[in-house]
Amino acid sequence: MNMTEKATQNFIETYERTQARLPGADSWLSRRRETAVKAFAEAGLPHRRLEEWKYTDLRQVLEKAAFAPAPAHEGAVILPDSRSAAAFAAIDRYTVVFVNGRYRADLSHTSRLPKGVELHPLVDVVHEQWARDLVERRLDDGRQAENVVDLNTALMNDGACLRIRKGVKLDKPLHLLFFTADAGASHTRNLILIENEAEATIFETHVGAEAGFANIVTDVSLAEGARLGHLKLQDEATGAVHLATMRTRLEASAHFTSFTLTLGCGVSRGQNFVLFAGEGAEAHVNGAYALRGTQHSDQFCVIDHAVPGCTSHTLFKGVLDDSSEGVFQGKVIVRPHAQKTDGRQMTQALLLSRNAAMNAKPELEIYADDVQCAHGSTVGELSRDAIFYLRSRGIPELQARQLLISAFLDEALDLVPHEMARNALKSLTDDWFAEARA
């Protein structure tokens, strides 16, 4: 049995042992799980021979770790004393806490949600039709993400399910805090339904002191005129593996802004699939990352313009030190009838070490002629001339380097869809540089 087969078999055996205890075991979801695990068994874990996974050898990572299911953590939980865990502490917000992938009501603070805002753990909504629609709906062609999404569907045990009724605006951000307290694998499914003209801002933080495997799928549906701002901070343990897939469907005039900051984790991959299903919609998918040691971070993004008159902008900027490796793979698809499309994509990386590496592959796939589309990629080092100029003005070299790195990342961080959160993330990147040079 080769490496892929062994790693795949570990997850199949987990499904067979635990299926009777998974949420929805007596509903439509049990049948969907069975279909998903069969598809996953046939396809297996993604590997380098697949074009979309050529830079990230997920099968090798998961085989080495052989992650068993993370236990349900009982009793008191001490959240890590880290800047990332407390990054949003000064912001007035609702808080939902998951420990080892499972909801903890005793640690969460969601009292006095506005009327029309429904927030539940996954187990409480699996029988509802809107949840079923989000789980079963395919928001893209699915080939790139189907295997890991099927794995999540087969084993998902909890998640945050948010529904905001027509015209309702969430009065303050909703913060989803995922904390890994024990080593193991967790499979989280988040469902977000924002109805017509409704609005929300969601923070998402992933931290933990233990090595683990997180396979997270978030299905988002934005109805006509709906607005969602999404901010994700990922700073997990060095030995952790983080795999996150977000699939977003936008109806007419919907607006979606997403930002991801990656600081931690040994191996991480973030997948964003955006489908424009209604005219006049707009999506901004941005992010930044700061890596060191042997960290590996892969950002994969597919923006599907299936209707006319929509706008998508993507910008990812990263700083890589030591022997770290960054990856960006992005594709903007413009369907034959999607005239008046504005689709732009850019990735930029700054290498602080000769041992660091960056792989970039932005793509345009255009089948219409009346469009404005562009893509680009740059990889480089700090300018010696700029460092010399700052030093000639009396600035020490270490401070000069930090100023240049901060200026480089700020172009991306300025796109964070919340002012106080933006300042918090800028502070975190400054701390990252200080720690890297300590």
XYZ file of C-alpha atoms in Angstrom:
438
model
C 0.000 0.000 0.000
C 1.542 3.324 -1.005
C 1.653 6.508 1.053
C -1.543 7.964 -0.407
C -3.491 4.796 0.224
C -2.325 4.574 3.836
C -3.259 8.148 4.673
C -6.611 7.806 2.922
C -7.339 4.536 4.695
C -6.744 6.166 8.090
C -9.595 8.607 7.448
C -11.900 5.938 6.028
C -11.397 3.824 9.134
C -12.143 6.858 11.301
C -15.437 7.314 9.442
C -16.371 3.673 9.916
C -15.644 3.833 13.657
C -17.416 7.110 14.360
C -20.274 7.468 11.848
C -22.960 6.486 14.379
C -21.852 9.321 16.679
C -21.578 12.053 14.039
C -24.232 14.822 13.857
C -27.103 13.988 11.508
C -26.540 10.234 11.787
C -30.294 9.668 11.504
C -31.023 12.236 8.762
C -30.321 13.048 5.109
C -26.771 13.876 6.172
C -25.934 10.242 6.896
C -26.678 9.402 3.260
C -24.641 12.384 2.105
C -21.745 11.252 4.308
C -21.826 7.792 2.785
C -21.674 9.237 -0.724
C -18.827 11.559 0.316
C -16.671 8.852 1.901
C -17.046 6.650 -1.191
C -15.966 9.539 -3.432
C -13.045 10.299 -1.123
C -11.973 6.644 -1.090
C -11.973 6.603 -4.879
C -10.079 9.878 -5.345
C -7.837 9.690 -2.277
C -5.935 12.589 -0.800
C -4.613 15.156 -3.281
C -1.026 14.707 -4.407
C 1.640 16.475 -6.447
C 0.620 14.840 -9.711
C -2.537 16.972 -9.625
C -1.814 20.365 -11.165
C -3.667 22.264 -8.428
C -1.598 20.503 -5.718
C 1.812 20.374 -7.398
C 3.430 22.600 -4.752
C 1.873 21.060 -1.611
C 2.376 17.379 -0.819
C -0.568 16.912 1.518
C -0.451 13.138 1.376
C 3.121 13.037 2.705
C 2.355 15.420 5.561
C -0.730 13.514 6.690
C 0.953 10.129 6.350
C 3.837 11.191 8.582
C 1.518 12.540 11.260
C -1.181 9.822 11.053
C -3.687 12.097 12.797
C -6.308 10.367 14.928
C -9.538 12.239 15.740
C -9.015 15.014 18.274
C -10.715 14.176 21.586
C -13.589 16.185 22.974
C -11.780 18.382 25.479
C -13.619 18.410 28.787
C -13.208 20.687 31.743
C -11.388 23.980 31.983
C -9.601 25.428 28.993
C -6.736 27.860 29.247
C -6.449 29.795 26.034
C -2.869 30.472 24.934
C -1.216 33.606 26.234
C -0.342 34.932 22.816
C -0.826 38.151 20.911
C -2.768 36.332 18.209
C -5.270 34.795 20.650
C -5.952 38.242 22.106
C -5.640 40.233 18.881
C -9.307 41.271 18.833
C -9.801 41.535 22.618
C -10.305 45.307 22.535
C -13.083 45.061 19.931
C -16.693 44.799 21.081
C -17.884 41.545 19.516
C -19.841 38.336 19.917
C -17.591 35.339 20.576
C -18.085 31.675 19.644
C -15.393 29.288 20.884
C -14.535 25.859 19.503
C -12.043 23.596 21.300
C -10.634 20.718 19.249
C -13.273 21.523 16.636
C -16.225 21.308 19.063
C -18.465 24.115 20.256
C -18.063 25.230 23.873
C -21.125 27.140 25.073
C -19.457 27.843 28.451
C -16.674 29.818 26.767
C -18.822 31.617 24.190
C -20.576 34.969 24.513
C -23.521 35.399 22.154
C -26.208 36.885 24.363
C -28.487 39.582 22.986
C -28.027 38.824 19.324
C -30.260 41.111 17.234
C -33.639 39.811 16.230
C -33.332 38.014 12.928
C -29.833 36.681 13.630
C -29.733 32.926 14.179
C -26.515 31.328 15.433
C -26.320 27.625 16.233
C -23.795 24.788 16.399
C -23.975 22.400 13.459
C -25.744 19.655 15.389
C -28.773 21.915 15.939
C -29.407 22.754 12.263
C -28.661 19.584 10.299
C -32.389 18.913 9.956
C -33.149 22.356 8.469
C -33.562 22.789 4.717
C -31.326 25.862 4.406
C -28.441 23.957 5.992
C -28.988 21.038 3.655
C -28.977 23.373 0.658
C -25.616 24.855 1.678
C -23.997 21.473 2.318
C -25.186 19.903 -0.917
C -24.865 22.862 -3.281
C -21.790 22.988 -5.507
C -20.586 26.568 -5.778
C -17.922 25.857 -8.404
C -16.857 23.088 -10.733
C -15.441 21.385 -7.650
C -12.633 19.408 -9.234
C -9.856 21.061 -7.288
C -11.434 20.875 -3.842
C -13.820 17.980 -4.076
C -11.648 15.387 -2.363
C -10.913 17.427 0.758
C -14.505 18.730 0.867
C -15.758 15.144 0.679
C -13.425 14.251 3.564
C -14.896 17.109 5.584
C -18.475 16.102 4.723
C -17.817 12.526 5.785
C -16.294 13.455 9.148
C -17.627 16.922 10.069
C -18.561 16.919 13.721
C -19.349 20.549 14.509
C -19.222 24.101 13.245
C -20.819 27.533 13.386
C -24.089 27.959 11.499
C -25.150 31.566 10.998
C -28.328 32.788 9.326
C -29.165 36.483 9.062
C -32.670 37.306 7.950
C -33.634 39.786 5.245
C -32.573 43.369 5.934
C -30.957 42.644 9.313
C -27.536 44.084 10.113
C -25.377 42.380 12.721
C -24.573 45.220 15.126
C -21.017 44.089 15.956
C -18.557 41.505 14.660
C -19.026 37.798 15.285
C -15.737 36.222 16.373
C -15.198 32.502 15.751
C -12.269 31.326 17.875
C -10.879 27.857 17.101
C -8.456 26.558 19.725
C -6.500 23.298 19.490
C -5.907 21.965 23.008
C -4.915 18.387 22.130
C -3.210 16.766 19.168
C -5.507 15.171 16.592
C -7.714 15.843 13.582
C -10.847 18.003 13.552
C -13.271 18.485 10.659
C -15.314 21.646 11.022
C -18.173 22.786 8.763
C -19.342 26.388 8.946
C -22.565 27.441 7.209
C -23.275 31.123 6.570
C -26.483 32.371 4.952
C -26.928 36.135 4.580
C -30.356 36.971 3.174
C -31.393 39.943 1.009
C -29.876 43.287 2.061
C -28.522 41.813 5.316
C -25.012 42.573 6.581
C -22.406 40.985 8.859
C -18.729 41.077 9.816
C -17.049 37.833 10.897
C -13.654 37.394 12.558
C -12.049 33.958 12.543
C -9.020 33.049 14.690
C -7.137 29.740 14.706
C -4.607 29.220 17.508
C -3.281 26.280 19.487
C -0.379 24.910 21.441
C -0.603 21.392 20.072
C 0.096 19.869 16.685
C -3.075 18.845 14.877
C -4.849 18.643 11.548
C -7.702 21.065 10.915
C -9.869 20.470 7.833
C -12.338 23.343 7.682
C -15.004 23.989 5.064
C -17.066 27.175 5.113
C -20.057 27.445 2.780
C -21.278 31.008 2.267
C -24.397 32.190 0.453
C -24.973 35.915 -0.048
C -28.438 36.783 -1.307
C -29.298 39.863 -3.374
C -27.734 43.003 -1.894
C -26.181 41.146 1.052
C -22.806 42.199 2.451
C -20.196 40.150 4.324
C -16.804 41.181 5.653
C -14.639 38.207 6.638
C -11.300 38.364 8.452
C -9.221 35.289 9.276
C -6.111 35.081 11.479
C -4.221 31.766 11.433
C -1.399 31.320 13.968
C -1.351 27.671 15.033
C 1.454 25.508 16.396
C 4.530 24.828 14.297
C 3.657 21.154 13.888
C 0.056 21.777 12.866
C -1.523 21.206 9.448
C -4.275 23.640 8.456
C -6.519 23.060 5.437
C -9.356 25.531 4.897
C -11.838 25.780 2.029
C -14.266 28.677 1.649
C -16.937 28.475 -1.064
C -18.909 31.668 -1.613
C -21.895 32.268 -3.862
C -22.934 35.858 -4.630
C -26.311 36.846 -5.968
C -27.066 40.179 -7.662
C -25.438 43.254 -6.063
C -23.971 41.225 -3.196
C -20.650 42.379 -1.721
C -17.988 40.091 -0.228
C -14.671 41.140 1.306
C -12.280 38.565 2.725
C -8.816 38.900 4.264
C -6.513 36.160 5.604
C -3.353 36.684 7.658
C -1.177 33.577 8.019
C 1.552 33.584 10.664
C 1.648 30.124 12.200
C 1.328 26.436 11.315
C 3.808 24.034 9.781
C 1.814 23.392 6.605
C -1.255 25.385 5.603
C -3.422 25.710 2.522
C -6.274 28.145 2.090
C -8.727 27.595 -0.780
C -11.175 30.268 -1.909
C -13.850 29.540 -4.510
C -16.085 32.456 -5.457
C -19.014 32.123 -7.835
C -20.861 35.155 -9.199
C -24.468 34.070 -9.686
C -26.069 37.512 -10.022
C -25.116 40.683 -11.882
C -23.515 43.674 -10.182
C -21.860 41.653 -7.400
C -18.401 42.413 -6.036
C -15.753 40.260 -4.315
C -12.406 41.193 -2.772
C -10.267 38.214 -1.725
C -7.024 39.392 -0.162
C -4.390 38.252 2.273
C -0.892 38.433 3.717
C 1.529 35.963 5.228
C 4.783 36.084 7.191
C 6.681 32.791 7.345
C 9.928 31.552 8.844
C 11.696 28.297 9.704
C 10.381 25.555 7.431
C 6.790 26.809 7.260
C 4.816 26.158 4.078
C 1.756 28.206 3.111
C -0.329 27.665 -0.034
C -3.071 30.037 -1.189
C -5.376 28.732 -3.911
C -8.095 30.942 -5.364
C -10.674 30.483 -8.150
C -12.977 33.370 -9.049
C -15.756 32.334 -11.424
C -17.476 35.175 -13.312
C -20.514 33.291 -14.559
C -22.679 36.392 -15.164
C -22.061 39.885 -16.594
C -21.130 43.065 -14.769
C -19.275 41.746 -11.718
C -16.007 42.836 -10.081
C -13.311 40.782 -8.376
C -9.979 41.962 -6.976
C -7.370 39.678 -5.377
C -4.107 40.691 -3.706
C -1.801 38.448 -1.646
C 1.521 39.685 -0.260
C 4.005 37.663 1.749
C 7.328 37.822 3.543
C 9.427 34.644 3.726
C 12.464 34.049 5.912
C 14.814 31.117 6.639
C 13.760 28.037 4.621
C 10.050 28.815 4.419
C 8.019 28.368 1.245
C 5.050 30.284 -0.100
C 2.616 29.331 -2.847
C -0.044 31.294 -4.684
C -2.233 29.710 -7.346
C -5.085 31.804 -8.642
C -7.464 31.689 -11.550
C -10.033 34.171 -12.807
C -12.604 32.559 -15.091
C -14.795 34.735 -17.321
C -17.652 32.786 -18.883
C -18.791 33.482 -22.501
C -21.722 35.724 -21.550
C -19.994 37.499 -18.630
C -19.413 40.787 -20.432
C -18.394 43.934 -18.500
C -16.336 41.832 -16.087
C -13.609 43.515 -14.029
C -11.257 40.816 -12.701
C -7.819 41.587 -11.290
C -5.297 39.423 -9.478
C -1.847 40.132 -8.040
C 0.630 38.268 -5.824
C 3.866 39.699 -4.460
C 6.485 38.093 -2.228
C 9.547 39.389 -0.411
C 12.370 36.922 0.295
C 14.475 37.682 3.381
C 16.684 34.612 2.965
C 18.399 32.925 0.036
C 16.901 29.629 1.284
C 13.296 30.867 1.159
C 11.175 30.057 -1.910
C 8.031 31.314 -3.595
C 5.915 29.603 -6.268
C 3.360 31.772 -8.038
C 0.899 30.817 -10.737
C -1.791 33.430 -11.475
C -4.058 32.609 -14.429
C -6.780 34.191 -16.560
C -9.301 32.068 -18.447
C -11.403 34.449 -20.525
C -14.191 33.556 -22.950
C -15.709 37.051 -23.335
C -14.319 40.096 -25.137
C -15.741 43.168 -23.351
C -13.799 42.772 -20.108
C -11.086 44.408 -18.004
C -8.856 41.681 -16.587
C -5.257 41.635 -15.403
C -2.948 39.463 -13.363
C 0.631 39.640 -12.189
C 3.310 38.283 -9.881
C 6.543 39.640 -8.403
C 9.177 38.011 -6.188
C 12.181 39.924 -4.912
C 14.495 40.940 -2.080
C 14.765 44.068 0.027
C 16.292 46.917 -1.934
C 19.884 47.555 -0.873
C 19.562 51.107 -2.140
C 16.514 51.698 0.067
C 18.324 50.268 3.112
C 21.379 52.439 2.368
C 19.177 55.530 2.024
C 17.506 54.925 5.401
C 20.837 54.199 7.095
C 22.260 57.398 5.636
C 19.482 59.208 7.491
C 20.631 57.744 10.805
C 18.254 54.775 10.972
C 19.878 51.515 12.197
C 19.898 48.680 9.667
C 17.521 46.432 11.642
C 14.977 49.226 11.971
C 15.395 50.129 8.308
C 14.633 46.558 7.276
C 11.544 46.509 9.499
C 10.272 49.772 8.035
C 10.616 48.443 4.498
C 8.930 45.139 5.332
C 6.062 46.897 7.119
C 5.560 49.222 4.166
C 5.499 46.213 1.838
C 2.848 44.348 3.857
C 0.767 47.443 4.624
C -0.515 47.612 1.059
C -2.332 44.332 1.706
C -3.176 44.967 5.370
C -4.837 48.258 4.442
C -7.532 46.113 2.774
C -8.643 44.527 6.087
C -12.409 45.243 6.291
C -12.406 46.571 9.894
C -10.340 49.499 11.206
C -9.543 48.237 14.717
C -8.824 44.748 13.441
C -6.561 46.243 10.776
C -4.459 47.963 13.425
C -4.302 44.761 15.473
C -2.997 42.757 12.525
C -0.390 45.385 11.686
C 0.828 45.153 15.268
C 1.098 41.363 14.932
C 3.243 41.595 11.813
C 5.547 44.074 13.579
C 5.905 41.590 16.450
C 6.660 38.804 13.964
C 9.629 40.708 12.617
C 10.906 41.509 16.136
C 10.693 37.834 17.118
C 12.374 36.711 13.906
C 15.371 38.969 14.641
C 15.509 38.373 18.411
